[in-house]
Amino acid sequence: MTSPKDLESLQRELTSLAKRQGDLEDVVLEVMERREATQERVRELTERVDAIQTKVDDVTARRDAAHAEIDAEVATVNKERELTVADIPEALVTLYDRIRTKQGGIGAARLYQRRCEGCRLELDITELNDVRTAAADTVVRCENCSRILVRTPDSGL
Ligand SMILES: [Zn+2]
């Protein structure tokens, strides 16, 4: 037998449970909305990552192509150098290489309009006279940077 008091109590409990269920359904809806928004954000970010990866791949391919081009050019220049060096006295090549190592890769420079194109300094009168009077096969050097000076008709001598 159920007393009216018990029924009343059960009725209150049912009402309370119904409200609780409604509250929980609201929470579930909110969580689902947040999940959808999060999934949308994940999709956007994934697309951006893919786009960036495509750019990285493109740049990497271009870099690799440039490396290959540079390697081929280095091989060509080295071959040309070998051929050129074969015609130059060994002592001069040794001197050139020594200066080149000391002077950041440039061992000889053109003397252009009285200026050393290695260090960009203009030779003074005494230096110019020394260069002018030196025999054509004499190795002349810049007093400032020590590089071998290459005389041409434009040397300003
Ligand atoms: Zn110089």
Coordinates of N, CA and C and ligand atoms in Angstrom, one line a residue:
M1 N 0.8 -1.2 0.0 CA 0.0 0.0 0.0 C 0.9 1.2 0.0
T2 N 0.5 2.2 -0.8 CA 1.3 3.5 -0.9 C 0.4 4.6 -0.3
S3 N 1.0 5.3 0.6 CA 0.3 6.3 1.3 C 0.3 7.6 0.4
P4 N -0.7 8.4 0.6 CA -0.7 9.7 -0.2 C 0.6 10.5 0.0
K5 N 1.1 10.4 1.2 CA 2.3 11.2 1.4 C 3.5 10.6 0.6
D6 N 3.6 9.3 0.5 CA 4.6 8.7 -0.4 C 4.4 9.0 -1.8
L7 N 3.1 9.1 -2.3 CA 2.9 9.4 -3.7 C 3.3 10.9 -3.9
E8 N 3.0 11.7 -3.0 CA 3.4 13.1 -3.1 C 4.9 13.2 -3.2
S9 N 5.6 12.5 -2.4 CA 7.1 12.5 -2.4 C 7.6 11.9 -3.7
L10 N 7.0 10.9 -4.2 CA 7.4 10.3 -5.5 C 7.2 11.3 -6.6
Q11 N 6.0 12.0 -6.5 CA 5.7 13.0 -7.6 C 6.8 14.1 -7.6
R12 N 7.2 14.6 -6.4 CA 8.2 15.6 -6.3 C 9.6 15.1 -6.9
E13 N 9.8 13.9 -6.6 CA 11.1 13.3 -7.1 C 11.1 13.2 -8.6
L14 N 9.9 12.8 -9.2 CA 9.8 12.7 -10.6 C 10.0 14.1 -11.3
T15 N 9.4 15.1 -10.6 CA 9.5 16.5 -11.2 C 11.0 16.9 -11.1
S16 N 11.6 16.6 -10.0 CA 13.0 17.0 -9.9 C 13.9 16.3 -10.9
L17 N 13.6 15.0 -11.1 CA 14.3 14.2 -12.1 C 14.1 14.7 -13.5
A18 N 12.9 15.1 -13.8 CA 12.6 15.7 -15.1 C 13.3 16.9 -15.4
K19 N 13.4 17.8 -14.3 CA 14.2 19.0 -14.5 C 15.7 18.7 -14.7
R20 N 16.1 17.8 -13.9 CA 17.5 17.4 -14.0 C 17.8 16.9 -15.4
Q21 N 16.9 16.1 -15.9 CA 17.1 15.5 -17.3 C 17.2 16.7 -18.3
G22 N 16.3 17.6 -18.1 CA 16.3 18.8 -19.0 C 17.6 19.5 -19.0
D23 N 18.1 19.8 -17.7 CA 19.4 20.5 -17.6 C 20.5 19.7 -18.2
L24 N 20.5 18.4 -18.0 CA 21.6 17.5 -18.6 C 21.5 17.5 -20.2
E25 N 20.2 17.6 -20.7 CA 20.1 17.6 -22.2 C 20.6 18.9 -22.7
D26 N 20.4 20.0 -21.9 CA 21.0 21.3 -22.3 C 22.5 21.2 -22.4
V27 N 23.1 20.6 -21.4 CA 24.6 20.4 -21.3 C 25.1 19.6 -22.5
V28 N 24.3 18.5 -22.8 CA 24.7 17.7 -23.9 C 24.7 18.5 -25.2
L29 N 23.6 19.3 -25.4 CA 23.5 20.1 -26.6 C 24.7 21.1 -26.7
E30 N 25.0 21.7 -25.6 CA 26.1 22.7 -25.6 C 27.5 22.0 -25.9
V31 N 27.7 20.8 -25.3 CA 28.9 20.1 -25.6 C 29.0 19.7 -27.1
M32 N 27.8 19.3 -27.7 CA 27.8 18.9 -29.1 C 28.1 20.1 -30.0
E33 N 27.6 21.3 -29.6 CA 27.9 22.5 -30.4 C 29.3 22.9 -30.3
R34 N 29.9 22.7 -29.1 CA 31.3 23.0 -28.9 C 32.2 22.0 -29.7
R35 N 31.7 20.8 -29.7 CA 32.5 19.8 -30.5 C 32.5 20.1 -32.0
E36 N 31.3 20.5 -32.5 CA 31.2 20.9 -33.9 C 32.1 22.0 -34.2
A37 N 32.1 23.1 -33.4 CA 32.9 24.2 -33.6 C 34.4 23.8 -33.6
T38 N 34.7 22.9 -32.6 CA 36.1 22.5 -32.5 C 36.5 21.7 -33.8
Q39 N 35.6 20.8 -34.3 CA 35.9 20.0 -35.5 C 36.1 21.0 -36.7
E40 N 35.3 22.0 -36.7 CA 35.4 23.0 -37.8 C 36.8 23.7 -37.8
R41 N 37.2 24.0 -36.6 CA 38.5 24.7 -36.3 C 39.6 23.7 -36.8
V42 N 39.5 22.4 -36.4 CA 40.5 21.4 -36.8 C 40.6 21.3 -38.3
R43 N 39.4 21.3 -39.0 CA 39.4 21.3 -40.4 C 40.1 22.5 -41.0
E44 N 39.8 23.7 -40.5 CA 40.5 24.9 -41.0 C 42.0 24.8 -40.8
L45 N 42.4 24.4 -39.6 CA 43.8 24.3 -39.3 C 44.5 23.3 -40.1
T46 N 43.8 22.1 -40.3 CA 44.4 21.1 -41.2 C 44.6 21.6 -42.6
E47 N 43.6 22.4 -43.1 CA 43.8 22.9 -44.5 C 45.0 23.9 -44.5
R48 N 45.1 24.7 -43.5 CA 46.3 25.6 -43.4 C 47.6 24.8 -43.4
V49 N 47.6 23.8 -42.5 CA 48.9 23.0 -42.4 C 49.2 22.4 -43.8
D50 N 48.1 21.9 -44.5 CA 48.4 21.3 -45.8 C 48.9 22.3 -46.8
A51 N 48.3 23.5 -46.8 CA 48.7 24.6 -47.7 C 50.2 25.0 -47.4
I52 N 50.5 25.1 -46.1 CA 51.9 25.4 -45.7 C 52.9 24.3 -46.2
Q53 N 52.4 23.0 -46.0 CA 53.3 21.9 -46.4 C 53.5 21.9 -47.9
T54 N 52.5 22.3 -48.6 CA 52.6 22.4 -50.1 C 53.7 23.4 -50.4
K55 N 53.6 24.6 -49.7 CA 54.7 25.6 -50.0 C 56.1 25.1 -49.6
V56 N 56.1 24.4 -48.4 CA 57.4 23.9 -48.0 C 58.0 22.9 -49.0
D57 N 57.1 22.1 -49.5 CA 57.5 21.1 -50.5 C 58.0 21.8 -51.8
D58 N 57.3 22.9 -52.2 CA 57.7 23.6 -53.4 C 59.1 24.3 -53.2
V59 N 59.2 25.0 -52.0 CA 60.5 25.7 -51.8 C 61.6 24.6 -51.7
T60 N 61.4 23.5 -51.0 CA 62.4 22.5 -50.9 C 62.8 22.0 -52.3
A61 N 61.8 21.8 -53.2 CA 62.1 21.3 -54.5 C 63.0 22.4 -55.3
R62 N 62.6 23.6 -55.1 CA 63.4 24.7 -55.8 C 64.8 24.8 -55.2
R63 N 64.9 24.7 -53.9 CA 66.2 24.7 -53.2 C 67.1 23.5 -53.8
D64 N 66.5 22.4 -53.8 CA 67.2 21.2 -54.3 C 67.7 21.4 -55.8
A65 N 66.8 22.0 -56.6 CA 67.1 22.3 -58.0 C 68.3 23.3 -58.0
A66 N 68.2 24.3 -57.2 CA 69.3 25.3 -57.2 C 70.6 24.7 -56.7
H67 N 70.5 23.8 -55.7 CA 71.7 23.1 -55.3 C 72.4 22.3 -56.4
A68 N 71.5 21.6 -57.2 CA 72.0 20.8 -58.3 C 72.6 21.7 -59.4
E69 N 72.0 22.9 -59.6 CA 72.5 23.8 -60.6 C 73.9 24.3 -60.1
I70 N 74.0 24.7 -58.8 CA 75.2 25.2 -58.2 C 76.3 24.1 -58.3
D71 N 76.0 22.9 -58.0 CA 76.9 21.8 -58.0 C 77.5 21.6 -59.4
A72 N 76.5 21.7 -60.4 CA 77.0 21.5 -61.8 C 77.9 22.7 -62.2
E73 N 77.6 23.9 -61.7 CA 78.4 25.1 -62.1 C 79.8 24.9 -61.4
V74 N 79.8 24.5 -60.2 CA 81.1 24.3 -59.5 C 81.9 23.3 -60.2
A75 N 81.3 22.2 -60.7 CA 82.0 21.2 -61.4 C 82.6 21.8 -62.7
T76 N 81.8 22.6 -63.4 CA 82.3 23.2 -64.6 C 83.4 24.2 -64.4
V77 N 83.2 25.0 -63.3 CA 84.3 26.0 -63.0 C 85.6 25.3 -62.6
N78 N 85.4 24.2 -61.8 CA 86.6 23.4 -61.4 C 87.3 22.9 -62.6
K79 N 86.6 22.4 -63.5 CA 87.2 21.8 -64.8 C 87.9 22.9 -65.5
E80 N 87.3 24.1 -65.7 CA 87.9 25.2 -66.3 C 89.2 25.6 -65.6
R81 N 89.1 25.6 -64.3 CA 90.2 26.0 -63.5 C 91.4 25.1 -63.7
E82 N 91.1 23.8 -63.7 CA 92.1 22.8 -64.0 C 92.8 23.0 -65.3
L83 N 92.0 23.3 -66.3 CA 92.6 23.6 -67.7 C 93.5 24.8 -67.6
T84 N 93.0 25.9 -67.0 CA 93.7 27.1 -66.9 C 95.0 27.0 -66.1
V85 N 94.9 26.3 -65.0 CA 96.1 26.1 -64.1 C 97.2 25.3 -64.8
A86 N 96.8 24.4 -65.7 CA 97.8 23.6 -66.4 C 98.7 24.5 -67.2
D87 N 98.3 25.7 -67.6 CA 99.2 26.6 -68.4 C 99.9 27.6 -67.6
I88 N 99.8 27.6 -66.3 CA 100.4 28.6 -65.4 C 101.5 27.9 -64.6
P89 N 102.7 28.7 -64.4 CA 103.7 28.1 -63.6 C 103.3 27.7 -62.2
E90 N 103.8 26.6 -61.7 CA 103.3 26.1 -60.5 C 103.5 27.1 -59.3
A91 N 104.6 27.8 -59.3 CA 104.9 28.7 -58.2 C 103.9 29.8 -58.1
L92 N 103.4 30.3 -59.3 CA 102.4 31.3 -59.4 C 101.1 30.8 -58.9
V93 N 100.8 29.6 -59.2 CA 99.5 29.0 -58.8 C 99.5 28.9 -57.3
T94 N 100.7 28.4 -56.7 CA 100.8 28.3 -55.3 C 100.6 29.7 -54.6
L95 N 101.3 30.7 -55.1 CA 101.2 32.0 -54.6 C 99.7 32.5 -54.6
Y96 N 99.1 32.3 -55.8 CA 97.7 32.7 -56.0 C 96.8 32.0 -54.9
D97 N 97.0 30.7 -54.8 CA 96.1 30.0 -53.8 C 96.4 30.4 -52.4
R98 N 97.6 30.8 -52.1 CA 97.9 31.2 -50.7 C 97.2 32.6 -50.4
I99 N 97.3 33.5 -51.4 CA 96.6 34.8 -51.2 C 95.1 34.6 -51.2
R100 N 94.6 33.8 -52.1 CA 93.2 33.5 -52.2 C 92.6 33.0 -50.8
T101 N 93.4 32.1 -50.2 CA 92.9 31.6 -48.9 C 92.9 32.7 -47.8
K102 N 93.9 33.6 -47.9 CA 94.0 34.7 -46.9 C 92.9 35.8 -47.2
Q103 N 92.6 36.0 -48.4 CA 91.8 37.1 -48.8 C 90.4 36.8 -49.2
G104 N 89.8 35.8 -48.5 CA 88.4 35.5 -48.7 C 88.0 35.0 -50.1
G105 N 88.9 34.3 -50.7 CA 88.6 33.6 -52.0 C 89.0 34.3 -53.2
I106 N 89.6 35.5 -53.1 CA 90.0 36.3 -54.2 C 91.5 36.5 -54.2
G107 N 92.3 35.8 -55.0 CA 93.7 35.9 -55.0 C 94.3 36.9 -55.9
A108 N 93.5 37.3 -56.9 CA 94.0 38.2 -57.9 C 92.9 39.2 -58.3
A109 N 93.3 40.4 -58.6 CA 92.3 41.4 -58.9 C 92.8 42.3 -60.1
R110 N 91.8 42.7 -60.9 CA 92.2 43.6 -62.0 C 92.6 45.0 -61.5
L111 N 93.7 45.5 -62.1 CA 94.0 46.9 -61.8 C 93.3 47.7 -62.8
Y112 N 92.3 48.4 -62.4 CA 91.4 49.2 -63.3 C 91.4 50.6 -62.9
Q113 N 91.8 51.4 -63.9 CA 91.9 52.9 -63.6 C 92.6 53.2 -62.3
R114 N 93.8 52.6 -62.2 CA 94.7 52.8 -61.1 C 94.2 52.4 -59.7
R115 N 93.1 51.6 -59.8 CA 92.5 51.1 -58.5 C 92.6 49.5 -58.5
C116 N 92.9 49.0 -57.4 CA 92.9 47.5 -57.2 C 91.4 47.1 -57.0
E117 N 91.0 46.3 -57.9 CA 89.6 45.9 -57.7 C 89.4 44.8 -56.6
G118 N 90.4 44.4 -56.0 CA 90.3 43.5 -54.8 C 90.0 44.3 -53.6
C119 N 90.7 45.3 -53.3 CA 90.5 46.1 -52.1 C 89.9 47.5 -52.3
R120 N 89.7 47.8 -53.6 CA 89.1 49.0 -54.1 C 89.9 50.3 -53.8
L121 N 91.2 50.1 -53.4 CA 92.0 51.3 -53.1 C 92.8 51.7 -54.3
E122 N 93.0 53.0 -54.5 CA 93.7 53.5 -55.6 C 95.2 53.4 -55.3
L123 N 96.0 53.0 -56.2 CA 97.4 52.9 -56.0 C 98.0 54.3 -56.0
D124 N 99.0 54.5 -55.1 CA 99.7 55.9 -55.2 C 100.7 55.9 -56.3
I125 N 101.2 57.1 -56.5 CA 102.1 57.3 -57.7 C 103.3 56.4 -57.7
T126 N 103.9 56.1 -56.5 CA 105.1 55.3 -56.4 C 104.7 53.8 -56.8
E127 N 103.6 53.4 -56.3 CA 103.1 52.0 -56.6 C 102.8 51.9 -58.1
L128 N 102.2 52.9 -58.7 CA 101.8 52.9 -60.1 C 103.1 52.9 -60.9
N129 N 104.1 53.7 -60.5 CA 105.4 53.7 -61.3 C 106.0 52.3 -61.2
D130 N 106.0 51.7 -60.1 CA 106.6 50.3 -59.9 C 105.9 49.4 -60.9
V131 N 104.6 49.4 -60.9 CA 103.8 48.5 -61.8 C 104.1 48.9 -63.2
R132 N 104.1 50.2 -63.6 CA 104.3 50.6 -64.9 C 105.7 50.1 -65.5
T133 N 106.7 50.2 -64.6 CA 108.1 49.8 -65.1 C 108.3 48.3 -65.0
A134 N 107.5 47.6 -64.3 CA 107.7 46.1 -64.2 C 107.5 45.5 -65.5
A135 N 108.3 44.4 -65.8 CA 108.2 43.7 -67.0 C 106.8 43.1 -67.1
A136 N 106.4 42.8 -68.3 CA 105.1 42.3 -68.6 C 104.8 40.9 -67.9
D137 N 105.9 40.1 -67.7 CA 105.8 38.8 -67.1 C 106.1 38.8 -65.6
T138 N 106.3 40.0 -65.0 CA 106.5 40.1 -63.6 C 105.2 40.1 -62.9
V139 N 105.2 39.4 -61.8 CA 103.9 39.3 -61.0 C 103.9 40.5 -60.1
V140 N 103.0 41.4 -60.3 CA 102.9 42.6 -59.4 C 101.7 42.4 -58.5
R141 N 101.9 43.0 -57.3 CA 100.9 42.8 -56.2 C 100.5 44.1 -55.6
C142 N 99.2 44.1 -55.1 CA 98.7 45.3 -54.4 C 99.4 45.4 -53.1
E143 N 99.9 46.6 -52.8 CA 100.6 46.7 -51.5 C 99.7 46.7 -50.3
N144 N 98.4 47.1 -50.6 CA 97.4 47.1 -49.5 C 96.9 45.7 -49.2
C145 N 96.4 45.0 -50.2 CA 95.8 43.7 -49.9 C 96.6 42.5 -50.3
S146 N 97.7 42.7 -50.9 CA 98.7 41.7 -51.4 C 98.2 40.9 -52.6
R147 N 97.0 41.2 -53.1 CA 96.5 40.4 -54.2 C 97.4 40.6 -55.5
I148 N 97.4 39.6 -56.3 CA 98.1 39.7 -57.6 C 97.3 40.7 -58.4
L149 N 98.0 41.7 -59.0 CA 97.3 42.7 -59.8 C 97.4 42.2 -61.3
V150 N 96.2 42.2 -61.9 CA 96.2 41.9 -63.3 C 96.1 43.2 -64.1
R151 N 97.1 43.4 -64.9 CA 97.2 44.6 -65.7 C 96.4 44.4 -67.1
T152 N 95.7 45.5 -67.4 CA 94.9 45.4 -68.7 C 95.1 46.8 -69.3
P153 N 94.7 47.0 -70.6 CA 94.8 48.4 -71.2 C 94.0 49.4 -70.4
D154 N 93.1 49.0 -69.6 CA 92.3 50.0 -68.7 C 92.9 50.2 -67.4
S155 N 94.2 49.7 -67.2 CA 94.7 49.9 -65.8 C 95.1 51.3 -65.5
G156 N 95.2 52.2 -66.5 CA 95.5 53.6 -66.2 C 97.0 53.8 -65.9
L157 N 97.8 53.0 -66.5 CA 99.2 53.1 -66.3 C 99.9 54.1 -67.3
Ligands
ZN1 ZN 94.3 45.7 -53.3

